[in-house]
Every structure is written in C-alpha cells, then in structure tokens.
Short mmCIF file of C-alpha atoms and ligand atoms in Angstrom, two decimals:
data_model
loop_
_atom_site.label_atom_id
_atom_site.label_comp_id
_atom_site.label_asym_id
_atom_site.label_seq_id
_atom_site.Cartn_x
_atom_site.Cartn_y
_atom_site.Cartn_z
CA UNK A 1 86.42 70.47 108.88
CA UNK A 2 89.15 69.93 111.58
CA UNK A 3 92.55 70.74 109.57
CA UNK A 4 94.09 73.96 111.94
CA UNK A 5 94.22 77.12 109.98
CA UNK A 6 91.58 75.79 107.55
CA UNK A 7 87.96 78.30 107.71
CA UNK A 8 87.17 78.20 111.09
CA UNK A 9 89.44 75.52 112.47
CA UNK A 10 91.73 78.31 113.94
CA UNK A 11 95.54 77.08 113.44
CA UNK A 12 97.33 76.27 116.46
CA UNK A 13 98.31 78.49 118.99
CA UNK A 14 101.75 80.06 119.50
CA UNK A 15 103.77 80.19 122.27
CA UNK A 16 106.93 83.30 122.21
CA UNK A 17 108.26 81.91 124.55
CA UNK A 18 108.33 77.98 124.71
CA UNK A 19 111.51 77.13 123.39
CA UNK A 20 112.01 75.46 120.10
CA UNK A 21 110.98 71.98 119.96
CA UNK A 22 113.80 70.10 118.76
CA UNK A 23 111.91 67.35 116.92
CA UNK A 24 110.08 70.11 114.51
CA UNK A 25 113.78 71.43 114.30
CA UNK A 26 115.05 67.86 113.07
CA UNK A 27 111.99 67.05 110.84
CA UNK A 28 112.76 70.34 108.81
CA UNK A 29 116.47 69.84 108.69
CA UNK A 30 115.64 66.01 107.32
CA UNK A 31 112.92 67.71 104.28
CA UNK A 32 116.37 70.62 103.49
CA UNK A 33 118.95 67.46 103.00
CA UNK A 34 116.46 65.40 101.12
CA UNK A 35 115.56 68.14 98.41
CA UNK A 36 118.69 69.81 98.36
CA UNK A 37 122.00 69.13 97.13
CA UNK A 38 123.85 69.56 100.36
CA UNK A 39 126.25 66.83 99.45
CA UNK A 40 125.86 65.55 103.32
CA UNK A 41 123.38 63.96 105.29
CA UNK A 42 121.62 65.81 108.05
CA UNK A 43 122.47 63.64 111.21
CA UNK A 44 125.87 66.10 111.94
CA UNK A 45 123.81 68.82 111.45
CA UNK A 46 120.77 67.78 113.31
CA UNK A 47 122.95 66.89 116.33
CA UNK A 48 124.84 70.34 116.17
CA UNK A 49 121.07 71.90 116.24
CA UNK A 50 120.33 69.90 119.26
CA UNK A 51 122.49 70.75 121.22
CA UNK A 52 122.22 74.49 120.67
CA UNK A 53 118.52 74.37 121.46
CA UNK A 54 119.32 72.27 124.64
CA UNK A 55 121.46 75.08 125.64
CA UNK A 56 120.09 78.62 124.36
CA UNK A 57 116.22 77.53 123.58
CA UNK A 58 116.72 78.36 119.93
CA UNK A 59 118.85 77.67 116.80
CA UNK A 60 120.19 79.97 114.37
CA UNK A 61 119.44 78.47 110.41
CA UNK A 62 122.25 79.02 108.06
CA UNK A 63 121.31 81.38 105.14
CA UNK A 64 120.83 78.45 102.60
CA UNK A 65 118.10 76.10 105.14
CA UNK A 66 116.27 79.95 105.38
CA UNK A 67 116.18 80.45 101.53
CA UNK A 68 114.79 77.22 101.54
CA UNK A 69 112.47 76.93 104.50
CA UNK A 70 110.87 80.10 103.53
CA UNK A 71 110.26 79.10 99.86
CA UNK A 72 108.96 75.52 101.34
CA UNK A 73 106.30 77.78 103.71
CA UNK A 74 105.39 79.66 100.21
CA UNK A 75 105.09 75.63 98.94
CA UNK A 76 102.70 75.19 101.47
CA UNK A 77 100.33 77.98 101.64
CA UNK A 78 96.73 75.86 101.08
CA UNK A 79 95.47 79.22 99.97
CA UNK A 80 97.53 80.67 97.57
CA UNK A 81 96.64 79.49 93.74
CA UNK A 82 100.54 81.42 92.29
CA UNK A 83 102.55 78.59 94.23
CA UNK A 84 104.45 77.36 90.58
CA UNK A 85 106.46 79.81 91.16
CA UNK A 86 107.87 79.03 95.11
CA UNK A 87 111.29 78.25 93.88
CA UNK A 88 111.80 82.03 92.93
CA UNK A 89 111.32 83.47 96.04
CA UNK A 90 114.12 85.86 96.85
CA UNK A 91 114.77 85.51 100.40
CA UNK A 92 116.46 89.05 102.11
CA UNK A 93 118.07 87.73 105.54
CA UNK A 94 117.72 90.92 107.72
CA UNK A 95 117.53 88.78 110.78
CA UNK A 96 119.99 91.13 112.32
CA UNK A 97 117.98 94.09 111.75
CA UNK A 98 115.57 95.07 114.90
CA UNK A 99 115.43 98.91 115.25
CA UNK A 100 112.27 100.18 114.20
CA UNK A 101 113.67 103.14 111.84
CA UNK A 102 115.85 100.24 109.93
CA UNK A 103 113.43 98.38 109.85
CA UNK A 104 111.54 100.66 107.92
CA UNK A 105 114.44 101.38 105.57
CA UNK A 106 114.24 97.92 104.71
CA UNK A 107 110.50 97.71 104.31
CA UNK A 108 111.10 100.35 102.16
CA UNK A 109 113.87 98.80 100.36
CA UNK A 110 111.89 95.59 100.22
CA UNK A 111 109.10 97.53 97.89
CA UNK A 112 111.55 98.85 95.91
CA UNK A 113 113.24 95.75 95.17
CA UNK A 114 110.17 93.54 94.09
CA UNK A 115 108.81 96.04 92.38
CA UNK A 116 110.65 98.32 89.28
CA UNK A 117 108.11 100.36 88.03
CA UNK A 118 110.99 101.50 85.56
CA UNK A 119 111.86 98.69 84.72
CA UNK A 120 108.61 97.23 84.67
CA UNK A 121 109.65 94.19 86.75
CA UNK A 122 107.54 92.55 89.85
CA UNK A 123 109.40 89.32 91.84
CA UNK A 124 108.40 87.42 94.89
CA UNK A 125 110.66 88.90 97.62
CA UNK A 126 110.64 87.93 101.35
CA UNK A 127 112.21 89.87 103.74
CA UNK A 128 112.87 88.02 107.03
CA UNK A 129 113.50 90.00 110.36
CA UNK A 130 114.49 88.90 113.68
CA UNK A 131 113.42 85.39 114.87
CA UNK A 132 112.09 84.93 117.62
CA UNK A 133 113.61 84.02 121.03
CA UNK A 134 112.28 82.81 124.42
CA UNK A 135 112.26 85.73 126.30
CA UNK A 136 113.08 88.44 123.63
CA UNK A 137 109.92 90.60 122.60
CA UNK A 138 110.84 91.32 118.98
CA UNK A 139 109.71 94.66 116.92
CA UNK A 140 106.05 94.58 115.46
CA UNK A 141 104.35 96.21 112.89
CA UNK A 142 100.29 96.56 112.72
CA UNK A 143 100.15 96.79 109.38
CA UNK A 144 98.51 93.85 107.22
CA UNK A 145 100.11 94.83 104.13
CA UNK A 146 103.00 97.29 103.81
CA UNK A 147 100.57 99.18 101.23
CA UNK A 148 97.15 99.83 102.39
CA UNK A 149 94.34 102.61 101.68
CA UNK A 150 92.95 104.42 104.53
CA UNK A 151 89.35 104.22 105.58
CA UNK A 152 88.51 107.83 106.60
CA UNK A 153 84.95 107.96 108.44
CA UNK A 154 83.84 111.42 107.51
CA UNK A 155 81.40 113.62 110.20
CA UNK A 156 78.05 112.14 108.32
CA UNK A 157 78.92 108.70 108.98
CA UNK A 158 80.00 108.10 104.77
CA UNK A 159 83.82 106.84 104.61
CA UNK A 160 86.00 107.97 101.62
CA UNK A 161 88.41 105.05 100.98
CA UNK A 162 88.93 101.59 102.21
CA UNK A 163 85.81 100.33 105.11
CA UNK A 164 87.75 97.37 106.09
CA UNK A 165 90.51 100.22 107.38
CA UNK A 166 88.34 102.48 108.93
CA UNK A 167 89.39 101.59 112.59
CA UNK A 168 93.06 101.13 111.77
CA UNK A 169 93.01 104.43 110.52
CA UNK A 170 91.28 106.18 113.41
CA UNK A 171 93.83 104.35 115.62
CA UNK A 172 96.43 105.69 113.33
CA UNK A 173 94.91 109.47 113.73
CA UNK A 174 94.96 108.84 117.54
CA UNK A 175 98.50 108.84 117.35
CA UNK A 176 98.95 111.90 115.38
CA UNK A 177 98.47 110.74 111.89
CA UNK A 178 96.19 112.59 109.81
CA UNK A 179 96.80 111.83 106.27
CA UNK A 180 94.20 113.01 103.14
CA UNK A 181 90.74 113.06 104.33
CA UNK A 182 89.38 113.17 100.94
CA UNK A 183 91.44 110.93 99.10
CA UNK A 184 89.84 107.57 98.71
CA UNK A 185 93.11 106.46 97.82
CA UNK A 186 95.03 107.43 100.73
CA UNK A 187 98.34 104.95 101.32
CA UNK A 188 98.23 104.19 104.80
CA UNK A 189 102.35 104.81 106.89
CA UNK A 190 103.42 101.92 108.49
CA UNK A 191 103.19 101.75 111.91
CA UNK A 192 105.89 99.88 113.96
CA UNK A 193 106.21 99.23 117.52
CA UNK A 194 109.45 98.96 119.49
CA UNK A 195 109.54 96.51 122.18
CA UNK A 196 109.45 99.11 124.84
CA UNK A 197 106.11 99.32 123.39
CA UNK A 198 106.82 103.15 121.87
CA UNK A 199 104.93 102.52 118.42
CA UNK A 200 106.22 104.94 115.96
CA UNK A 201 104.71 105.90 111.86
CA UNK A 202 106.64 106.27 109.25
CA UNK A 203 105.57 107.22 105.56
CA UNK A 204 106.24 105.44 102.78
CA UNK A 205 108.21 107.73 100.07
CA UNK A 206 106.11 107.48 96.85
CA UNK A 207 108.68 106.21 94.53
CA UNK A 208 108.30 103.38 96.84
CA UNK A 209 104.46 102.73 96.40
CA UNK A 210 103.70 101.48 92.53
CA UNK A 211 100.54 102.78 91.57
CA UNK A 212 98.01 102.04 88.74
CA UNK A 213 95.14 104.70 87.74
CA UNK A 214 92.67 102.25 86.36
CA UNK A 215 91.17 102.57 82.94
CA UNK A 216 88.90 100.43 80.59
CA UNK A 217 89.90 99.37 77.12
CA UNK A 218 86.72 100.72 75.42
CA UNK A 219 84.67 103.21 78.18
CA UNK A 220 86.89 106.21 77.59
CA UNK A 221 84.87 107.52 81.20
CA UNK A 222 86.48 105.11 83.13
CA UNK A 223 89.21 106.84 83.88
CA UNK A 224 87.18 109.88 85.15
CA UNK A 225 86.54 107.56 88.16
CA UNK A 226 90.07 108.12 89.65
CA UNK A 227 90.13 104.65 90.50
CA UNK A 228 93.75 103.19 90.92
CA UNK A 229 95.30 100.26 93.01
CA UNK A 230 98.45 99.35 94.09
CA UNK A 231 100.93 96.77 92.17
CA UNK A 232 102.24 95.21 94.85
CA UNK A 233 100.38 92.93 97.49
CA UNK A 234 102.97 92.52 100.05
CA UNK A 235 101.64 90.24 103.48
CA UNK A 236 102.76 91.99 106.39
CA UNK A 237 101.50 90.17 109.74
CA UNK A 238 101.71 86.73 108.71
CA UNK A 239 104.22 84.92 111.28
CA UNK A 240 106.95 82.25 109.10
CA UNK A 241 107.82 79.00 110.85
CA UNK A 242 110.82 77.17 110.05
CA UNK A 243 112.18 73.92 111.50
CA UNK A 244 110.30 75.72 114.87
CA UNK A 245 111.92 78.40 114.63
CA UNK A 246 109.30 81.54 114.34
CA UNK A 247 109.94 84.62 112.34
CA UNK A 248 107.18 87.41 113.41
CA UNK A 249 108.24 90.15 110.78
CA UNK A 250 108.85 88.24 107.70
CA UNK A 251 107.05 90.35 104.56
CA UNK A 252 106.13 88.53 101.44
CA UNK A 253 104.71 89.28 97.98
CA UNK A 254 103.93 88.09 94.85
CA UNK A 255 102.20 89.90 92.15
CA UNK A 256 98.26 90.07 92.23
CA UNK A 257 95.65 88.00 90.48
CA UNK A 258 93.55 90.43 88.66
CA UNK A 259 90.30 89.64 90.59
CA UNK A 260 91.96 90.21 94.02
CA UNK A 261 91.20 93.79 92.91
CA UNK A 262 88.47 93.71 90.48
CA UNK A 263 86.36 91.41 91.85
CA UNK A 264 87.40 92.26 95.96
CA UNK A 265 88.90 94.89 96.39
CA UNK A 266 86.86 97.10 94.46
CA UNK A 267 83.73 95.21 94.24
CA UNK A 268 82.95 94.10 97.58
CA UNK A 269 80.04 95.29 99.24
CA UNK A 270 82.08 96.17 102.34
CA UNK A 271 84.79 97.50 100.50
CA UNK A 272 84.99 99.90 97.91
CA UNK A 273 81.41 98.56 96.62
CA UNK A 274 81.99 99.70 92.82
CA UNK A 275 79.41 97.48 90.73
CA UNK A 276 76.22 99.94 91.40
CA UNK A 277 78.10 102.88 89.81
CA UNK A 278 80.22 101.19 87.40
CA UNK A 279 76.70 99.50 86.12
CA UNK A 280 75.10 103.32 86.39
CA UNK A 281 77.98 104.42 83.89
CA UNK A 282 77.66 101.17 81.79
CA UNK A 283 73.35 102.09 81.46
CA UNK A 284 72.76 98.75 82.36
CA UNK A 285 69.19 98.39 84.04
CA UNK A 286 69.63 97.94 87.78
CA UNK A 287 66.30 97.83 88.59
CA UNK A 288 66.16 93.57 88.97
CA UNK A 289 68.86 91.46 89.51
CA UNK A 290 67.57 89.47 86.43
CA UNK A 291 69.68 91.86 83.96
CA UNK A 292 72.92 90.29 86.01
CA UNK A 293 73.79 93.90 85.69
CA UNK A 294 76.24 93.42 88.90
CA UNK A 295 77.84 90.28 86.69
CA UNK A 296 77.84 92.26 83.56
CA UNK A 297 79.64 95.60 85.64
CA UNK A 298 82.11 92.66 87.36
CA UNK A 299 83.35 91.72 84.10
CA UNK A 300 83.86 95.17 82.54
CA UNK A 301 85.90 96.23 86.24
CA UNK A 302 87.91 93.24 85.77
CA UNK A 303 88.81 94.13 82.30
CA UNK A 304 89.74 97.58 83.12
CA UNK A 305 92.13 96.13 86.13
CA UNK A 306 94.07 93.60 83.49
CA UNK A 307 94.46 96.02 80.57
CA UNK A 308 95.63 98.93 83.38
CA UNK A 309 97.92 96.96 84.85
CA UNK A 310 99.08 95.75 80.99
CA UNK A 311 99.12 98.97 79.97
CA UNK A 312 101.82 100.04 82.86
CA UNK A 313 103.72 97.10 82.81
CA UNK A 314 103.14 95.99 86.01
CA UNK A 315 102.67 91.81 86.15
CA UNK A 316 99.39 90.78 86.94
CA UNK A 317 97.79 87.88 86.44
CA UNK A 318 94.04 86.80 85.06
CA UNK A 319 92.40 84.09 86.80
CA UNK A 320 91.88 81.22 84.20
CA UNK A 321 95.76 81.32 83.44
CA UNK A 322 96.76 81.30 86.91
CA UNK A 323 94.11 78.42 87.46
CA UNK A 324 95.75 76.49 84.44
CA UNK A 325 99.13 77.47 86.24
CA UNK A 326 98.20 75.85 89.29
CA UNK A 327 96.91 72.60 87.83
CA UNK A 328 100.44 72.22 86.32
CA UNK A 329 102.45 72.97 89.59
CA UNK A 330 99.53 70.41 91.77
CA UNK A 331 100.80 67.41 88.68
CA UNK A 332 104.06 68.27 88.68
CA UNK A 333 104.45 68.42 92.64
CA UNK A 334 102.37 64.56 92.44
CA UNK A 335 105.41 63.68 90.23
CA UNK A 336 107.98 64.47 92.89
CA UNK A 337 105.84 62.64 95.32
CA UNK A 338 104.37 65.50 97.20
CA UNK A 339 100.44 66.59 97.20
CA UNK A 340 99.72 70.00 97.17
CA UNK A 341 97.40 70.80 100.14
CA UNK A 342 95.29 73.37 99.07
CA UNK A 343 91.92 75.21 100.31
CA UNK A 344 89.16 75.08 98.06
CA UNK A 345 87.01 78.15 99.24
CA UNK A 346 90.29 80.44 98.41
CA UNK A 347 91.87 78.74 95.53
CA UNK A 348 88.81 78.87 92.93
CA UNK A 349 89.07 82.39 91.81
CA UNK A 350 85.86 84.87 92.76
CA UNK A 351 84.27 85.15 89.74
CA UNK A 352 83.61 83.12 86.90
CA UNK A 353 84.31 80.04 89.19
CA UNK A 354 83.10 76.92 87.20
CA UNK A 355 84.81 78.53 83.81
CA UNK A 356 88.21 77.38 85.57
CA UNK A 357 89.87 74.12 86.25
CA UNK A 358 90.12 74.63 89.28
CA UNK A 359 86.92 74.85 90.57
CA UNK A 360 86.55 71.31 88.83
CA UNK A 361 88.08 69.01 91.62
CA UNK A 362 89.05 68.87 95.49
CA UNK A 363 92.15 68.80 97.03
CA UNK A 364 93.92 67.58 100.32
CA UNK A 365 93.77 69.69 103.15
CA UNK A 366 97.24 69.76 105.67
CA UNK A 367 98.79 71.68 107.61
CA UNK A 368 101.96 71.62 106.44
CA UNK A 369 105.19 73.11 108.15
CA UNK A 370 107.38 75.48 107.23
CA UNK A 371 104.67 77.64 107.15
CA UNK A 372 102.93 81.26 107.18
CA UNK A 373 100.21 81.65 109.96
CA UNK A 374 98.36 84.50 110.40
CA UNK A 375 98.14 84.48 114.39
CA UNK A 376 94.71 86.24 116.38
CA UNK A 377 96.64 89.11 117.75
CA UNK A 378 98.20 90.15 114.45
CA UNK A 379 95.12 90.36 112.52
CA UNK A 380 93.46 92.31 115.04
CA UNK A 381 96.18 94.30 115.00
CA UNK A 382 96.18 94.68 111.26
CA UNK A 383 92.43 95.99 112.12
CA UNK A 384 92.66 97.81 114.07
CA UNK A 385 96.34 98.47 115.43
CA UNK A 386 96.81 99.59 119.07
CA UNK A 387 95.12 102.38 120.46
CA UNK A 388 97.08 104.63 122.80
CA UNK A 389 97.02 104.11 126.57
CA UNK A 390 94.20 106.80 127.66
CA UNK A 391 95.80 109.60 129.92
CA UNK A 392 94.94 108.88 133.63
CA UNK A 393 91.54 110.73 134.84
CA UNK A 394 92.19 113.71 135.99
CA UNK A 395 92.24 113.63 140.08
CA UNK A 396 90.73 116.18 142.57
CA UNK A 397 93.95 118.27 143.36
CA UNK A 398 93.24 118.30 146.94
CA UNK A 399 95.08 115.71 148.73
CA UNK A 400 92.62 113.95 151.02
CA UNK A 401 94.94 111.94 153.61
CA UNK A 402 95.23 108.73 151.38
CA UNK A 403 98.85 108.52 149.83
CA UNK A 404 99.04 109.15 145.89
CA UNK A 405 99.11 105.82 143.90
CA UNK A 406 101.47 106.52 141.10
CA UNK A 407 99.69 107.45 138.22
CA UNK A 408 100.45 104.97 134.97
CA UNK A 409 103.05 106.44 132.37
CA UNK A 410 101.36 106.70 129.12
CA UNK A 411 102.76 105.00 126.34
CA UNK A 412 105.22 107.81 124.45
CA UNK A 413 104.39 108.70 121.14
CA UNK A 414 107.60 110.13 119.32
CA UNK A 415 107.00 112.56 116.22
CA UNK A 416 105.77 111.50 113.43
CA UNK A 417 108.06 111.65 110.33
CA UNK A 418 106.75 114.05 107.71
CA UNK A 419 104.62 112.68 105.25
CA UNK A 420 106.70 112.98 102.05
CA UNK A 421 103.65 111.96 100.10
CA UNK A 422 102.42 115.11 98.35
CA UNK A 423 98.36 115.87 97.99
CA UNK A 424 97.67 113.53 94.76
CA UNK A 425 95.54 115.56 92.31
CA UNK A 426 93.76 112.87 90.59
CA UNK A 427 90.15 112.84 92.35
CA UNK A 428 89.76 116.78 92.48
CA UNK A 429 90.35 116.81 88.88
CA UNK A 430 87.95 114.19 87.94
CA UNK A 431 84.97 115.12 85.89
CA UNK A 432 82.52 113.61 88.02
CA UNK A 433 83.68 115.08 91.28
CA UNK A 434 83.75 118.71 89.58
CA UNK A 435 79.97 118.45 88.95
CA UNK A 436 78.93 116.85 91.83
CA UNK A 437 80.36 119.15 94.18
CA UNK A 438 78.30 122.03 92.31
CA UNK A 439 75.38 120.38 92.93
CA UNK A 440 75.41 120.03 96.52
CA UNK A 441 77.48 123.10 97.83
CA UNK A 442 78.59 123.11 101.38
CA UNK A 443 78.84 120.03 101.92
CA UNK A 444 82.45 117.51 102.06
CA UNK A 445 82.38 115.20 98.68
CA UNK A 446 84.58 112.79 99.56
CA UNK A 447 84.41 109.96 96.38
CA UNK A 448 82.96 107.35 98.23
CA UNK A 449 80.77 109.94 99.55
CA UNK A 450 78.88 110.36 95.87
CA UNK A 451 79.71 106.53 95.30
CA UNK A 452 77.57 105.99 98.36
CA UNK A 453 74.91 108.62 97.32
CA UNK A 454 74.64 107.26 93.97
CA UNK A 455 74.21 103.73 95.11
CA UNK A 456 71.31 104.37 97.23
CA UNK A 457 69.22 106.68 94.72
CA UNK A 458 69.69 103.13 92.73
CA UNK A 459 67.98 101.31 95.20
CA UNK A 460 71.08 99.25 96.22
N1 LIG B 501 94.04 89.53 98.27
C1 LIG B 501 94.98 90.44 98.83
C2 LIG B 501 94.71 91.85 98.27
O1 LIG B 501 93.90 92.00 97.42
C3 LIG B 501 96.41 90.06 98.54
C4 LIG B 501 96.80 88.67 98.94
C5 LIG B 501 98.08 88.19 98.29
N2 LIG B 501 97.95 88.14 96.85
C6 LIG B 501 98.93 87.85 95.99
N3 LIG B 501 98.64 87.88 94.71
N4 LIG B 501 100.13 87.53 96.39
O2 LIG B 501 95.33 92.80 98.63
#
C-alpha cells in the first residue's frame, strides 16, 4: 500500500512555511472553471494568482473557489462513506477571524448553526479560519473534535469516561481545568492556543452541545445506564488544502452514522467497552464466545443509538442506508467522469460488514487534492494537547561566583473562563449507581468504575 494518507502510508508532509506552489494553485483554479459556471475561463485568473504568489508567497481565494474547494476536499475524503451529500456543505468564511476568544465565539456559533436541537435540524457546516502564510504562526486548537468526553483517571487506576482522552484531559487539568470527576460524560472545553503560545480554555455553553440520553426501544432498563452521546461529530484538527493554499483551523461536520457510536464509541474495548454489561443486563450467557453474546449485545446498543437519536430528532444515519447511499453517489460520480477514491478498511461500516454493499467490491485509492489531512502534530495534539512548560528547578539561593543564566519564562496561563456547564444529574440518579454505591461504601463509584468492576467478575 503506497497511496500517502492511506493506513500506514503517512500523507505527505507539510511545510508552514514554503510558499504556495503555484502549479497546485493553477491545477485547482482549472478543476473550479471546469465544474462551475463561472462564465470565464481560468487563464486571467490563473495569471492574476501567479503573480500574487510570486510576490507575497500566498493567494487569497475568492469566497465562491472556497465554497467550492472545501466541498471538493469533502468530495475527496477516501474515508468518509456520507460524501452524496458534498454539494451541501455550508462553507462559513471566517478567514479574518484569528483571536482566540472569537474564535471561540465562532466555534460556538458553528455548533449552533449545524445543529437546531429545536428545530430538530443537523447540516454539514465548515467553518474556515485563517489560512496559512509563510511566516505567520496562525491560532491552534488541540482539540480533535469541538465536542469530546473527558477521560478522568481516578486514584485506583479505573477511568470514568472516555480512555482514548485520558491524557488530554490530565493535560487539560494541568492547566487549571478540573471539570466533573465523576461524570463519564464530561464535555471536554476547548482549548486554543494563541501564537504567542499562551493556550487558553474556554467552555462550551450547553445550549451549544446537543445531547442524546440513550434508550432502547424494548429494555425499559436501558435508560438506567445514563448513557448519552453527542449529535454532532464536528472534526477539529484536520488541516484543508485548497489550490495550495492550507487552512489549519477549518471545522467540519456531518451528522453521525449510527455505529460510529454504537459499535465505537461505546463498544470498543479501549473506549467505553459497553458489550460485557449491556450483555449482563440482556442475561445473555457470557461464559463462551460461542453464544455471540458480544454480537447479540452489539446489535441491541446499536438499536438503542438509532431509535434515541429518532426519538430526539436529531439526524442520524444506519449503516446499510448510508452504504446504499454511497453506492449511488460512487455511480453517479462514474457518470460525470470522476472515480470516487475511497478506503476500504473505513468505508465498510463496523458491524454487520458483508450485510452491506459496500463491503461487496474495492475501490481506487488517490490522494486527491483539495483535501483534509490530519497532520502528526495535530493528532498528537488532539491526544494529548500541550503540557505546560515545567517551572525552572528551584536554584541554591546562594550565589556562587558564576553569573545567573536567565531563568526560562514559563508559558502564561490566563484564567480560565467559568464553566457555565452546570453538574448534570443524570448518573447520580441512575438506579444502578444508587445500589452500587451502597454496596461498597467509602469508596469513589465513578460509572465506568462499576462498568469496569462488573466486566471483570464476568471474566472479560
Ligand atoms: N467517528 C467519529 C466519532 O465517532 C466521527 C467522525 C466523523 N463522522 C461523521 N459522521 N461525520 O466521533
């Protein structure tokens, strides 16, 4: 395998601060005048763009070759199965917006716009930030997603939330946030970092963060779990490139696929790890993995995630339409004379594979530009953000002849702005937490805690 960006073929790396390479500039400008109506060709313009890289490194798109370079990139991503729908991306040009608390305001915004819990409505919306420019560091934020669950490692080593946040969250609590220890469902602020490098968290207001408390159809206990999930997956640290021009904050979100939740998110072993108890509660036998109890428990999650999210109106979709879906986009793409590069590992859906269409075939593989790449330093960061420069060792006080070297500034840390989340009441109030904390006094019950307790009396 040898296509960049592709498993383990890592995509290629960026530069800040080459300049723009004009022919990636013209190439783009040649695919925007061929698909769209622009009722001119693209030589004038391609000439203009020239000449403003030759002379400042960098061009500036108009709004119309952004709305369409960023709906291309969407066109393009091998890994995403919802692509039918690229042409109704709504593009937000905030390219002028680099302050760290507007930012925010507009991440904010951006949530509230794609999704209307009132109105039940969910849309693709991009929000595109500052490009970047040789020699201009631009604003960054850690996060991977602009809503996220905390991973809080409790004193005995169990974690109550999300594992695969554990170390983003005790970066997080190193500077100053401390969030709700016991609250498996703990929505994570967003951390952004000036270019100074003065990284500052901000809280997400909760009429901003859609929510659904999960329940099953049938199993009335269900909802005595306290599970929920967010409606709206929204890509935070994925870096746009149009025409070669690079946009390093640039958002994005569609609505989810139901097994993104029921059969990742919640299911993974390294994740919220839900089948033992969600079998327990179902009295399937665990004892061999001949009963397929962890299949059997898959299904039954997955239900509950599709008829929640039904049941609040929030768009979701179920694997074997979306896989019909993109069957129809992949022949009607061939009609227009373009083949739809896609990755097979991430396109067939997790469960129930072969009962889709689209584990039934392969696809081309290309790296295809514009584009979303997810660069080394941005995932790591979306790990495991940025830990704060360590105060300089403290130094004998008496002054032994050698002149002071000037000790290293640490990195300022301004306040944090309140959390305006307040203490959600769902897990204390859930039947199975009540009795389970009587049984074991003294000691912290976080819910994965007894998740993690139960699983092991079963043997898993
Ligand atoms: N799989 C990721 C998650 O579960 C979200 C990726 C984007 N998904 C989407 N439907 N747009 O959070």
């Amino acid at each position: 395998m040898s296509v960049p960006g592709y498993r383990d073929t890592p995509a290629r790396p960026w530069d800040a601060h080459s300049p723009v390479d004009p022919d990636e500039a013209a190439e783009f400008l040649e695919l925007f005048h061929s698909e769209q109506e622009t009722g001119g060709g693209a030589r004038e313009r391609i000439a203009r763009v020239r000449d403003e890289i030759a002379a400042t490194g960098t061009y500036a798109h108009t709004y119309a070759e952004l709305v369409f370079g960023a709906r291309v990139a969407w066109r393009n991503a091998s890994r995403c199965i919802g692509r039918l729908y690229w042409r109704s991306l709504v593009v937000r040009d905030l390219r002028k917006v680099t302050a760290p608390a507007e930012v925010f305001d507009e991440l904010v915004r951006h949530l509230r716009l794609a999704g209307q819990r009132e109105r039940h409505v969910i849309r693709p919306v991009i929000s595109i930030f500052a490009p970047n420019a040789p020699g201009r560091p631009t604003v960054r934020l850690w996060n991977d997603q602009l809503v996220r669950y905390a991973g809080h490692r409790h004193a005995d080593g169990t974690v109550v939330g999300d594992p695969r946040y554990v170390q983003f969250t005790e970066t997080l609590q190193q500077h100053g946030w401390r969030g709700k220890p016991d609250d498996p469902f703990d929505v994570l602020p967003l951390a952004i970092e000036a270019p100074d490098g003065t990284v500052s968290l901000h809280e997400l207001p909760e009429d901003a963060v859609w929510e659904v408390s999960i329940e099953h159809p049938e199993q009335r206990w269900f909802a005595e779990l306290g599970l929920r999930w967010y409606a709206l997956p929204a890509i935070a640290n994925m870096r746009l490139t149009i025409g070669g021009v690079d946009y390093p904050l640039a958002p994005f979100n569609g609505w989810y696929m139901g097994t993104e939740i029921g059969a990742r998110n919640l299911a993974d072993h390294d994740r919220y790890n839900l089948l033992p108890l969600i079998a327990h509660r179902l009295g399937l036998d665990t004892s061999t993995e001949r009963t397929l109890w962890k299949d059997r428990a898959l299904v039954e999650l997955n239900r509950a995630v599709l008829w929640s999210f039904d049941q609040a109106g929030a768009r979701i979709s179920d694997h074997h339409t979306e896989s019909e879906r993109f069957l129809a986009h992949v022949a009607s793409e061939e009609r227009s004379g373009r083949p739809v590069p896609a990755d097979w590992s991430w396109i067939v859906p997790p469960m129930s594979a072969s009962t889709t269409g689209v584990f039934h075939r392969y696809y081309p593989e290309a790296d295809q530009r514009p584009g979303f790449y997810l660069d080394p330093d941005a995932r790591e960061l979306g790990r495991r953000g940025r830990s704060p420069v360590p105060a300089p060792a403290a130094r004998c006080p008496v002054a032994h002849g050698e002149r002071p070297s000037p000790l290293p500034r640490p990195r300022p840390v301004p306040a944090l702005i309140p959390p305006v989340r307040p203490a959600t009441p769902d897990v204390a109030v859930a039947p199975v937490a009540a009795s389970d904390v009587a049984q074991v006094p003294g000691q912290r019950r976080g819910w994965l805690t007894r998740l993690r307790r139960r699983s092991s009396s079963m043997g898993v």
